[in-house]
Coordinates of C-alpha atoms and ligand atoms in Angstrom, one line a residue:
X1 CA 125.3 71.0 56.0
X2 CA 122.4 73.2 56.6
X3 CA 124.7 75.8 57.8
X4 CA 127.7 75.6 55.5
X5 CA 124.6 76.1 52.9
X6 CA 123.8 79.6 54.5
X7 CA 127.2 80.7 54.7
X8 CA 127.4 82.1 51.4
X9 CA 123.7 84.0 52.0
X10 CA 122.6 87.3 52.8
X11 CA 119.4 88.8 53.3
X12 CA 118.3 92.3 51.9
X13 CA 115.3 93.8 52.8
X14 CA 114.2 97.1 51.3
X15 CA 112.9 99.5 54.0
X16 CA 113.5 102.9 52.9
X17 CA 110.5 104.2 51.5
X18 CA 107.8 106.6 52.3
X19 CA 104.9 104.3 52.0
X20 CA 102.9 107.9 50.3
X21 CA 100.0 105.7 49.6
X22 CA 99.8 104.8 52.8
X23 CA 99.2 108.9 53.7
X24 CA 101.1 108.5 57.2
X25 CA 103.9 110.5 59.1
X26 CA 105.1 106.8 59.9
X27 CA 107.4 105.4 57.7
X28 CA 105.4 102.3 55.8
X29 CA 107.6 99.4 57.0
X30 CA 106.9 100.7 60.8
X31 CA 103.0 100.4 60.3
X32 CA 101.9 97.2 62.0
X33 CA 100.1 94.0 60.5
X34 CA 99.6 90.6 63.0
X35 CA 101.0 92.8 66.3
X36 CA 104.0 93.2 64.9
X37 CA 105.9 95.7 62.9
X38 CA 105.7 95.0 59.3
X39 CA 109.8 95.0 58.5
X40 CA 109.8 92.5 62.0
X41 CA 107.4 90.2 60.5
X42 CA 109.9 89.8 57.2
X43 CA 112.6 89.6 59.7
X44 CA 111.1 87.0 61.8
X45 CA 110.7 84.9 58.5
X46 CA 114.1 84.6 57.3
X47 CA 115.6 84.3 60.8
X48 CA 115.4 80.3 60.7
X49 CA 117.1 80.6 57.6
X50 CA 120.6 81.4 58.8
X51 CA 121.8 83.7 56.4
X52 CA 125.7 85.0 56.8
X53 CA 123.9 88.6 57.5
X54 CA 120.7 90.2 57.0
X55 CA 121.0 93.9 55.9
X56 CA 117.8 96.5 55.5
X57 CA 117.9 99.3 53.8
X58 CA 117.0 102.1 55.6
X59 CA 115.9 105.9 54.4
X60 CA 112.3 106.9 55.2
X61 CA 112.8 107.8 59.3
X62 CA 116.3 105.9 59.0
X63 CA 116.4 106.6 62.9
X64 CA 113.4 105.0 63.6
X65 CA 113.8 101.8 61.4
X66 CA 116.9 101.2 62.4
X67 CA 116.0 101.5 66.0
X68 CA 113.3 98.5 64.8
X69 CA 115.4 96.1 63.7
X70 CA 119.1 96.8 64.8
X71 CA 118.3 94.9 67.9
X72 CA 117.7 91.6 65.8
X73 CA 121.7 91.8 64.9
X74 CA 120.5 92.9 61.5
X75 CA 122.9 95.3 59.6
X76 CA 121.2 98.7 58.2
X77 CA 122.4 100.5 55.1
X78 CA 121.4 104.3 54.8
X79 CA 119.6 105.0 51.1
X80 CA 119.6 108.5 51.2
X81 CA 117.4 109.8 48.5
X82 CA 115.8 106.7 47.1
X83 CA 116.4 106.6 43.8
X84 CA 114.8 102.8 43.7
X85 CA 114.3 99.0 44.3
X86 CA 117.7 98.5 42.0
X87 CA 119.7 101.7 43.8
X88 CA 118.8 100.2 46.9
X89 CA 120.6 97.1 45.8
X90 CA 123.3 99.1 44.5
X91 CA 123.9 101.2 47.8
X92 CA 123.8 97.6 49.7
X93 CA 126.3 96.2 47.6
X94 CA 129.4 97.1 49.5
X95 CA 127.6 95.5 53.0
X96 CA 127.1 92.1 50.8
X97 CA 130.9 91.7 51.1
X98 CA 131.4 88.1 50.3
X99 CA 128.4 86.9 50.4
X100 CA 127.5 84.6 46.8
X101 CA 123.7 84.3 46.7
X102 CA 121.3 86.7 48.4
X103 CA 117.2 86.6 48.9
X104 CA 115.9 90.4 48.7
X105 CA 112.5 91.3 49.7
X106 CA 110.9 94.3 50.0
X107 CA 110.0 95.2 53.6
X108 CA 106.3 95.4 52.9
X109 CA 105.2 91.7 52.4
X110 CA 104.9 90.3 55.8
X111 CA 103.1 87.3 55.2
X112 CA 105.6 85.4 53.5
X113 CA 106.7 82.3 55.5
X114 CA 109.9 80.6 55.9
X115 CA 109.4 77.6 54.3
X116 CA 108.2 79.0 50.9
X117 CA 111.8 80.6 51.3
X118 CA 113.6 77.7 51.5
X119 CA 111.7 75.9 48.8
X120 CA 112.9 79.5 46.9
X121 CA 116.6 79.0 47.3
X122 CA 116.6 75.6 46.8
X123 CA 114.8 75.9 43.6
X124 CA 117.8 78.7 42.6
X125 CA 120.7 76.9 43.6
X126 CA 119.1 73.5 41.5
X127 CA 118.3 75.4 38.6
X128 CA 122.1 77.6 38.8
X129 CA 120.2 80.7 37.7
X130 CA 120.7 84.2 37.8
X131 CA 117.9 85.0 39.8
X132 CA 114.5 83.4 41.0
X133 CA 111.7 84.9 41.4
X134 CA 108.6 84.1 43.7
X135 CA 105.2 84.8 42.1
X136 CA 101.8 84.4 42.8
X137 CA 98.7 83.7 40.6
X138 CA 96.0 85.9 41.8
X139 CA 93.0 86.8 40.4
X140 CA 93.4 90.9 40.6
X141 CA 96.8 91.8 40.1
X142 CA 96.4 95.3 40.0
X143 CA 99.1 97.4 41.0
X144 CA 101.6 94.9 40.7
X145 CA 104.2 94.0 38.4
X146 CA 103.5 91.4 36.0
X147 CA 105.7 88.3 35.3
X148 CA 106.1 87.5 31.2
X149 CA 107.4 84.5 30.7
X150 CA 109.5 83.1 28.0
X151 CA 109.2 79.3 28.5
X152 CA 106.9 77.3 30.5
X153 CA 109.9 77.5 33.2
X154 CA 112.3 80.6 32.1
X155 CA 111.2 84.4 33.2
X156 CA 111.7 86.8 29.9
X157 CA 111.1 90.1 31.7
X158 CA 108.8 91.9 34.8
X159 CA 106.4 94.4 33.5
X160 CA 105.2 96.8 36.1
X161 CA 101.6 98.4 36.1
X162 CA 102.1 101.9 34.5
X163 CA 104.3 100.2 31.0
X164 CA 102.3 96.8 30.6
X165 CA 100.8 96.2 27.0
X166 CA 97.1 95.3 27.1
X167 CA 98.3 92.0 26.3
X168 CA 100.3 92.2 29.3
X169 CA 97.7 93.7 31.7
X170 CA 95.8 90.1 31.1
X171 CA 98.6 88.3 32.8
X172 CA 97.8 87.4 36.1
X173 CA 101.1 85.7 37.3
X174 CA 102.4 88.9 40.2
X175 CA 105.9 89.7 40.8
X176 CA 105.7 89.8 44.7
X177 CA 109.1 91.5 44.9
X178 CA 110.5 88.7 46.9
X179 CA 113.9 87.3 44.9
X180 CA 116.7 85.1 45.2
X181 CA 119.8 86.7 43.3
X182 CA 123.1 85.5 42.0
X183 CA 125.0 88.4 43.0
X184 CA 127.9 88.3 40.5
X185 CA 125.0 88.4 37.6
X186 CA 123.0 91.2 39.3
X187 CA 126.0 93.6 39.9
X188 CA 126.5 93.8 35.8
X189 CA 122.5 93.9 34.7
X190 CA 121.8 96.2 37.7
X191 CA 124.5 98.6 36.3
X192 CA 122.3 98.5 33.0
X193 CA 119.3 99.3 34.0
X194 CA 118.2 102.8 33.2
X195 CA 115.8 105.2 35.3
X196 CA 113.2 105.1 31.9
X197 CA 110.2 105.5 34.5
X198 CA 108.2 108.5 35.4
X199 CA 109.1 108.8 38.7
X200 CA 113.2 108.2 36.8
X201 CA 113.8 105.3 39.7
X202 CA 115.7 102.3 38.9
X203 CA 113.7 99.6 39.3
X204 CA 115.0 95.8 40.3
X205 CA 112.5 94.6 38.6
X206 CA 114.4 95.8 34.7
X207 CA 118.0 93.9 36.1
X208 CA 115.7 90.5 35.5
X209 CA 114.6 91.3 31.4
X210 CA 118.8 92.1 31.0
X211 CA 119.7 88.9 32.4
X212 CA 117.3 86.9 30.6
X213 CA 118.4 89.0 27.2
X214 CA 121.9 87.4 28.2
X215 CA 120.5 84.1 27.7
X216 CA 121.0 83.5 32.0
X217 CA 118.6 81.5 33.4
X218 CA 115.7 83.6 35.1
X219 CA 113.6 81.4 37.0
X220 CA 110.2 81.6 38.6
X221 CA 108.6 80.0 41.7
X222 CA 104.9 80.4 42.3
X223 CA 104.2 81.0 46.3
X224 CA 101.8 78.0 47.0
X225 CA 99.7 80.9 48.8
X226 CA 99.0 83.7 47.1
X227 CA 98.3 86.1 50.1
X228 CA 101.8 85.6 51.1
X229 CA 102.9 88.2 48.3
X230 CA 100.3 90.6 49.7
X231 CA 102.5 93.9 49.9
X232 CA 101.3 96.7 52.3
X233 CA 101.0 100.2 50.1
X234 CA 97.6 101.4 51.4
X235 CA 95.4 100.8 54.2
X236 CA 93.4 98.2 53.2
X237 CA 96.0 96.4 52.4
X238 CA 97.1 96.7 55.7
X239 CA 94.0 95.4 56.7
X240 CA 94.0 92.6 54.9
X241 CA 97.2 91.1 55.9
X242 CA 96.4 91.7 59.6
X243 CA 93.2 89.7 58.9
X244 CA 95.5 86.9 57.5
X245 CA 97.9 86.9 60.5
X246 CA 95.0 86.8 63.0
X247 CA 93.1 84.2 61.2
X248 CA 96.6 82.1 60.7
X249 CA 97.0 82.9 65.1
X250 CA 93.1 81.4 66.4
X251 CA 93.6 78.5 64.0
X252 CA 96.9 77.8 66.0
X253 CA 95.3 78.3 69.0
X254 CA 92.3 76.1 68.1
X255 CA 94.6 73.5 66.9
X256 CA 96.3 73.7 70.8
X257 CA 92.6 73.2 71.8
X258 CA 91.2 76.2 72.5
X259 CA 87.3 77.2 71.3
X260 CA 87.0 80.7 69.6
X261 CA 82.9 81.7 69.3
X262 CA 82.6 83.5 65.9
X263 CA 86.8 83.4 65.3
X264 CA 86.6 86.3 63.1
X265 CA 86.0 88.8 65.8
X266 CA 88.3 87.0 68.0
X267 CA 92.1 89.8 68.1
X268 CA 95.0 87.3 69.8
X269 CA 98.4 88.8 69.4
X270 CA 101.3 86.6 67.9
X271 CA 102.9 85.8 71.6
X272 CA 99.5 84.4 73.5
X273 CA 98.9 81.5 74.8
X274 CA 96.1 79.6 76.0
X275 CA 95.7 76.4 77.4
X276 CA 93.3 73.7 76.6
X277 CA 89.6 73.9 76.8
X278 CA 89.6 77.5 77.7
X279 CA 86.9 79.6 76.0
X280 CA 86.8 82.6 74.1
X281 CA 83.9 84.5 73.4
X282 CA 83.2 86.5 70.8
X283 CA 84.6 89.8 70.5
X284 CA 87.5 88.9 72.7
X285 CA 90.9 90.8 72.5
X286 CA 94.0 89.2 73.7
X287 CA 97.1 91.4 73.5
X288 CA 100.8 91.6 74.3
X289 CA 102.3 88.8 76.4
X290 CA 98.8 87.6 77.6
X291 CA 99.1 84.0 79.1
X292 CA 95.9 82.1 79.9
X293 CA 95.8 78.8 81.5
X294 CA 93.6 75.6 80.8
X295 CA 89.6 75.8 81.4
X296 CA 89.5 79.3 81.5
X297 CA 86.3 81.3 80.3
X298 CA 87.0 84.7 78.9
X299 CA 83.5 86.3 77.9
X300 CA 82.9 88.9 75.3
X301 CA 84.1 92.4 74.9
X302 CA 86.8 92.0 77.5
X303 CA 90.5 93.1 76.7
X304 CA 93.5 91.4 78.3
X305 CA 97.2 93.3 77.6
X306 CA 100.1 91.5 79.0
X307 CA 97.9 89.1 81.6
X308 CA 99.1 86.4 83.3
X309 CA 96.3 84.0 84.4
X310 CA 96.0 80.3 85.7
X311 CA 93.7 78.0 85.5
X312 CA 89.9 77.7 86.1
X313 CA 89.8 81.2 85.5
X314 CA 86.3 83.2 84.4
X315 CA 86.5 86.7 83.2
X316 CA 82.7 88.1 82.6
X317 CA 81.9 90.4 79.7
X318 CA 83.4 93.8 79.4
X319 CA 86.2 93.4 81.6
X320 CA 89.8 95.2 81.3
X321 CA 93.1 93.4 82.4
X322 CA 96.4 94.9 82.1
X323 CA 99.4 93.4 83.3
X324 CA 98.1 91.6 86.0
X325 CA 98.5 87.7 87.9
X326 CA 95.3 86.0 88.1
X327 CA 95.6 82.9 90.1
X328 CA 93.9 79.5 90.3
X329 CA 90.0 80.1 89.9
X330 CA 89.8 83.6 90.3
X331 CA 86.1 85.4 88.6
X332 CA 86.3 89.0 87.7
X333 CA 83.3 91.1 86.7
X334 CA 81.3 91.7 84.6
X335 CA 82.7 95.7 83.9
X336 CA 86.1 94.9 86.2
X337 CA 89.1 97.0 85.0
X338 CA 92.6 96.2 86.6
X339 CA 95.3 98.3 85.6
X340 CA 99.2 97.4 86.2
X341 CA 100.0 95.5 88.8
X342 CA 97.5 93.6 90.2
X343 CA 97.9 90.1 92.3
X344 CA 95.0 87.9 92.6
X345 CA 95.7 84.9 94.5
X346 CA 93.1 81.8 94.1
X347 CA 89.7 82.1 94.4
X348 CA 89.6 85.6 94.8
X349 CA 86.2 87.5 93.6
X350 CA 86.0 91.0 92.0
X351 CA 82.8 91.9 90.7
X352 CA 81.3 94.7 88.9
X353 CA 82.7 98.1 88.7
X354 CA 85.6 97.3 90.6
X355 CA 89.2 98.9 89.8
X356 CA 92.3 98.0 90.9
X357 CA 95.7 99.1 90.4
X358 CA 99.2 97.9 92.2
X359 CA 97.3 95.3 94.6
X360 CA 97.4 92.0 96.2
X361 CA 94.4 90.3 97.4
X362 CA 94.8 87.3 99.4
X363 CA 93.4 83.6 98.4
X364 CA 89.2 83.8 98.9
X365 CA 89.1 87.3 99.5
X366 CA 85.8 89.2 97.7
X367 CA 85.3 92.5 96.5
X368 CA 81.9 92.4 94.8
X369 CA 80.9 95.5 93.7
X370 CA 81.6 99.7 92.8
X371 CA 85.4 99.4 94.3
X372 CA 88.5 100.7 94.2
X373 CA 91.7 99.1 95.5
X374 CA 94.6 100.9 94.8
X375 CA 98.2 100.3 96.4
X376 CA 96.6 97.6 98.6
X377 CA 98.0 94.5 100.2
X378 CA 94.9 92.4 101.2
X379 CA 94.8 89.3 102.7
X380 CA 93.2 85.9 102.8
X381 CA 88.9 85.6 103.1
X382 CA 88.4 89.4 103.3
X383 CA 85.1 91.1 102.6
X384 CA 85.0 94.7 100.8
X385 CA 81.7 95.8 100.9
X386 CA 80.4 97.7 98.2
X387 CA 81.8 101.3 97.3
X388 CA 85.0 101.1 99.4
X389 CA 87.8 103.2 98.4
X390 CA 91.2 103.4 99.1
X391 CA 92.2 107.2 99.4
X392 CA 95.6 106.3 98.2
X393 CA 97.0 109.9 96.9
X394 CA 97.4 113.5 98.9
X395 CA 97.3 115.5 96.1
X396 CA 101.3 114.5 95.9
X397 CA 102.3 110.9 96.7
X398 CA 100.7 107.2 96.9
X399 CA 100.3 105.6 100.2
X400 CA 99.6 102.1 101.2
X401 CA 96.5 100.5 102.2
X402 CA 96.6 96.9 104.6
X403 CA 94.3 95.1 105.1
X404 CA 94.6 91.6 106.8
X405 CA 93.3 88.4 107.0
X406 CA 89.4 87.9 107.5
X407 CA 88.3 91.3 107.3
X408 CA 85.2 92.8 107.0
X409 CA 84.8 96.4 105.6
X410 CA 81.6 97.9 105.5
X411 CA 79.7 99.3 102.2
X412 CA 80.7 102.8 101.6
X413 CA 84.3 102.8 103.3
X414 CA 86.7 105.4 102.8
X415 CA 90.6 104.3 103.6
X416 CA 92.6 107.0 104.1
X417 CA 95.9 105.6 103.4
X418 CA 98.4 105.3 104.7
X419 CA 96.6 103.1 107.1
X420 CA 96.3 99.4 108.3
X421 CA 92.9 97.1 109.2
X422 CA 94.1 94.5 111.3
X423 CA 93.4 90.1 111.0
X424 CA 89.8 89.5 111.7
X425 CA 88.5 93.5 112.1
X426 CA 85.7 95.4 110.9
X427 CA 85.1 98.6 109.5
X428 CA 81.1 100.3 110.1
X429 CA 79.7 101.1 106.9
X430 CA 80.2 104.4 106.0
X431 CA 82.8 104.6 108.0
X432 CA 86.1 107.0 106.7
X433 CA 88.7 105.3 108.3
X434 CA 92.3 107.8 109.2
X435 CA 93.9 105.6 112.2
X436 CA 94.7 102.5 111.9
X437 CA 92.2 99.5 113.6
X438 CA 93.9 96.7 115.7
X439 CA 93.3 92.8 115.2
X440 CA 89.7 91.7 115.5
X441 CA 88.9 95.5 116.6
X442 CA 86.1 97.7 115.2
X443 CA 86.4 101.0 113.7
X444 CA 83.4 103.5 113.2
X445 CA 84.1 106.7 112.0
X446 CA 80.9 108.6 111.4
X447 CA 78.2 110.6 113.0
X448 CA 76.1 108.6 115.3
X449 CA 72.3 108.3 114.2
X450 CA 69.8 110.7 116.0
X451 CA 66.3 109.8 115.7
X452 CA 63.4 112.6 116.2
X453 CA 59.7 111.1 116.6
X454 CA 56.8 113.3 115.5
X455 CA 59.2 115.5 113.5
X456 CA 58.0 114.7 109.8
X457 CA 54.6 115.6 110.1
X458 CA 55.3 118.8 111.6
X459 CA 57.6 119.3 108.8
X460 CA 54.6 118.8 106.2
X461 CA 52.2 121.1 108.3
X462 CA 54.6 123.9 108.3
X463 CA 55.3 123.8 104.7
X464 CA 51.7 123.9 103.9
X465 CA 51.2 126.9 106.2
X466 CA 53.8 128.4 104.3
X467 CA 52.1 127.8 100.5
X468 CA 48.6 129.5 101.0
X469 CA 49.4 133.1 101.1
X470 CA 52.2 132.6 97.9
X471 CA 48.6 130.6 96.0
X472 CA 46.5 133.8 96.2
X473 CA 48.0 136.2 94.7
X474 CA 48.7 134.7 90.6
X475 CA 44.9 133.3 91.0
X476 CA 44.0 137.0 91.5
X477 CA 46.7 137.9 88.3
X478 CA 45.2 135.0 85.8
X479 CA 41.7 136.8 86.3
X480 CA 42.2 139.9 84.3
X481 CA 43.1 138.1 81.4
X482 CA 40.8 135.7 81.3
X483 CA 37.9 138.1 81.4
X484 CA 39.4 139.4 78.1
X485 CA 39.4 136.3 76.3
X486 CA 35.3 136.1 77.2
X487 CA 34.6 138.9 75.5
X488 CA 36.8 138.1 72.9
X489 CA 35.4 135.3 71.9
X490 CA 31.8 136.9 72.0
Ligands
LIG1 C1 107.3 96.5 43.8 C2 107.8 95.9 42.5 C3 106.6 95.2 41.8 C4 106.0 94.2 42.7 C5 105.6 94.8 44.0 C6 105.2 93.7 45.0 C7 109.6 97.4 41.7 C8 110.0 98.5 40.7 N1 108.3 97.0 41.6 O1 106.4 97.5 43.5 O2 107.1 94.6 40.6 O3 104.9 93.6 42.1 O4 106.8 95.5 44.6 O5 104.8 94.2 46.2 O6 110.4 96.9 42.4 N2 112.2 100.7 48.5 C9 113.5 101.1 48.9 N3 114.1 102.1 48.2 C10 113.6 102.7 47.2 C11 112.3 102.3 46.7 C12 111.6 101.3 47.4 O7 114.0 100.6 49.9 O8 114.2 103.6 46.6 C13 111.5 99.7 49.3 C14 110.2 100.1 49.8 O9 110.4 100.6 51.2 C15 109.4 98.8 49.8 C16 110.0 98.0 48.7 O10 111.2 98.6 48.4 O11 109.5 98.1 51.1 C17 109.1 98.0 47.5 O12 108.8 99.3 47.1 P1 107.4 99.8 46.7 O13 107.4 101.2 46.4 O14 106.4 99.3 47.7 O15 107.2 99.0 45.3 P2 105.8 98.6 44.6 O16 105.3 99.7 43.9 O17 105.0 97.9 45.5
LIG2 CA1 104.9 97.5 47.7

């Protein structure tokens, strides 16, 4: 039923303008609200709807758009100039084919939601109108066009900003530019509809007062939230409605049980998850695919992009994880930054200052503090001492770095990779290891100590013997002038 319903629907979304007020070399419907593109978000809301075919129109960086949202199976039609909301219909009308009824939303307004949608098209095909439109009440509706009714139910006309009346300008019902059409009424009041604007567009918005002066039944359906007519034209708008998607993200996340500390500067991308009774602090940013498990702790300031983490886990403040596996009970900093394609396997500790990139490190294995670990395979209950480095690049490729099972590497270590620390060896601090060191064997690479009794002392004596005849001579300089002053001040 559901689907023989959507057979006769198509989705329009208007994507070709500039977005001018936006002041941006990006074309407006690419600009991103709730870490996603703002002509995704719309798409992503009529999906579950199941329409026959969703076209957008495409003009503003055509290439780039379309590059978007072809992908998501939708159809693109090329509006090339953009003469308007109502041209855009017009140039889309040959890509409607068949298709009876169509919802057409301007690819700005990201926050509408599906179900408001539905309720839309169902309150169109109950009433048989011509066109419905979905409104919001707000209590600024600036900039917007303005919805004049002629009954408490029927639509008479849409006023936009620069022609409304002062009467009009009162009216605080909004056109949000979301519609459901008839198409065989639009096609003949579209083609009525004159370019009698400044900027000589034809505007969507005059097909509605024809229709209603036809006696066809306009009707209106007010959004039960207001926000989700929000369109995106300048910056702080843009703000706004990524403030809204963020806020509508932690509560989901807090209804799945996780605690946000001061929610509001809290950043979770649209595909986290997080598992039950994990903590976020404040100031936490969680991006891209970022999967947390259950009882994790991640403290403030740190950033996670596309991190994979289990359970038990505790991330100190001011840490920076990108696309890296954090097993079972692992603790990272505070100040730890791993970069692509880390492994930590349980119970692994990396402290402060540590950096890793492309490493494993076995299960227990600690690397407390001032590190860096790159191209590394470590194993199980290894020790890296403080200020180790892997010397994983010549100047012209990346080597390797082993390290085994139960090994202990000194503070101050340099690896020269490519090299190998066997199960169970030590490394000297200090040491700058080039050969590889055999199972349970010890390397030392560094000059031994020489200690020379006595020799301090004669250092200072020397020195001093040194200074006397250098203080004489400006003692004898300063005494000339200071002779003057004397007699100066007599
Ligand atoms: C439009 C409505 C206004 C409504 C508001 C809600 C018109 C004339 N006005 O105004 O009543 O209150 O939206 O946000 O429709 N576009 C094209 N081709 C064009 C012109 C625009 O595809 O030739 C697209 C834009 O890329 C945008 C959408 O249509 O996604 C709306 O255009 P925009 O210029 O933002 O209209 P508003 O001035 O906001
Ligand atoms: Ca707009």
């Amino acid at each position: 039923m559901k689907a023989m319903s959507a057979n006769d629907l198509a989705i329009v979304i208007l994507a070709a303008g500039k977005g001018t007020r936006l002041k941006s070399s990006l074309a407006k419907v690419l600009h991103r609200a709730g870490g996603r593109a703002l002509v995704e978000q719309v798409l992503r809301a009529c999906a579950p709807l199941g329409a026959k075919k969703t076209i957008v129109i495409v003009g503003h960086q055509a290439e780039h758009v379309s590059a978007m949202v072809e992908p998501t199976g939708a159809e693109t039609v090329l509006q090339q100039p953009q003469h308007g909301t109502g041209h855009a219909m017009l140039v889309a009308r040959r890509a409607l084919g068949k298709a009876k009824l169509a919802i057409v939303l301007p690819g700005d307004a990201p926050l509408v939601r599906t179900e408001t949608l539905r309720a839309l098209l169902a309150a169109h095909r109950a009433g048989n109108a011509s066109a419905t439109i979905l409104t919001a009440v707000v209590s600024d509706p600036s900039g917007y066009g303005r919805v004049v009714r002629k009954s408490e139910t029927k639509v008479g006309a849409i006023v936009e900003e620069s022609q409304l009346t002062d009467e009009q300008r009162e009216i605080n019902e909004i056109n949000s530019s979301i519609y459901c059409f008839t198409l065989d009424r639009l096609w003949p009041a579209l083609a009525q509809v004159k370019p009698n604007n400044k900027h000589r567009e034809v505007y969507l918005t005059d097909a509605i007062a024809i229709m209603a002066s036809k006696g066809e039944t306009v009707l209106a359906q007010v959004a039960p939230d207001a926000r989700e007519a929000l369109g995106c034209n300048t910056r702080a708008d843009l703000a706004e409605v990524d403030r809204v998607f963020r806020e509508w993200k932690r509560n989901a996340l807090m209804n799945a049980g996780v605690t946000i500390q001061l929610p509001e500067t809290v950043l979770i991308d649209p595909e986290v998850t997080a598992g039950e009774d994990t903590v976020l602090e404040p100031g936490v940013q969680l991006l891209g695919k970022t999967k947390i498990g259950a009882r994790c702790t991640i403290r403030t300031g740190s950033v996670l992009s596309d991190a994979a983490l289990g359970d038990d886990i505790t991330v100190e403040a001011h840490c920076v994880v990108a696309q890296s596996r954090l097993d079972d009970r692992v603790t990272i900093g505070p100040f730890a930054r791993l970069r692509a394609g880390n492994h930590l396997k349980a119970g692994v500790h990396i402290g402060n200052f540590v950096e890793l990139k492309k490493s494993t490190v076995g299960e227990g294995t600690k690397a407390g503090h001032l590190t860096y670990l790159g191209d590394a395979k470590i194993g199980a209950k290894s020790n890296i001492g403080a200020g180790t480095i892997t010397c994983n690049y010549d100047g012209f490729h990346k080597h390797p770095t082993t390290i085994g099972n139960r090994v202990f590497i000194g503070s101050d270590s340099a690896l020269v990779a490519p090299v190998r620390v066997g199960d169970g060896a030590y490394v000297a601090a200090g040491s700058t290891i080039t050969d590889n060191i055999p199972a349970d064997g010890l390397g030392i690479a560094r000059g031994r100590q020489v200690n020379k009794p006595g020799w301090a002392s004669r250092k200072r004596r020397e020195l001093a013997a040194a200074e006397k005849p250098a203080k004489k001579k400006p003692a004898r300089r300063r005494a000339r002038p200071r002779k003057a002053k004397k007699s100066r001040r007599r």
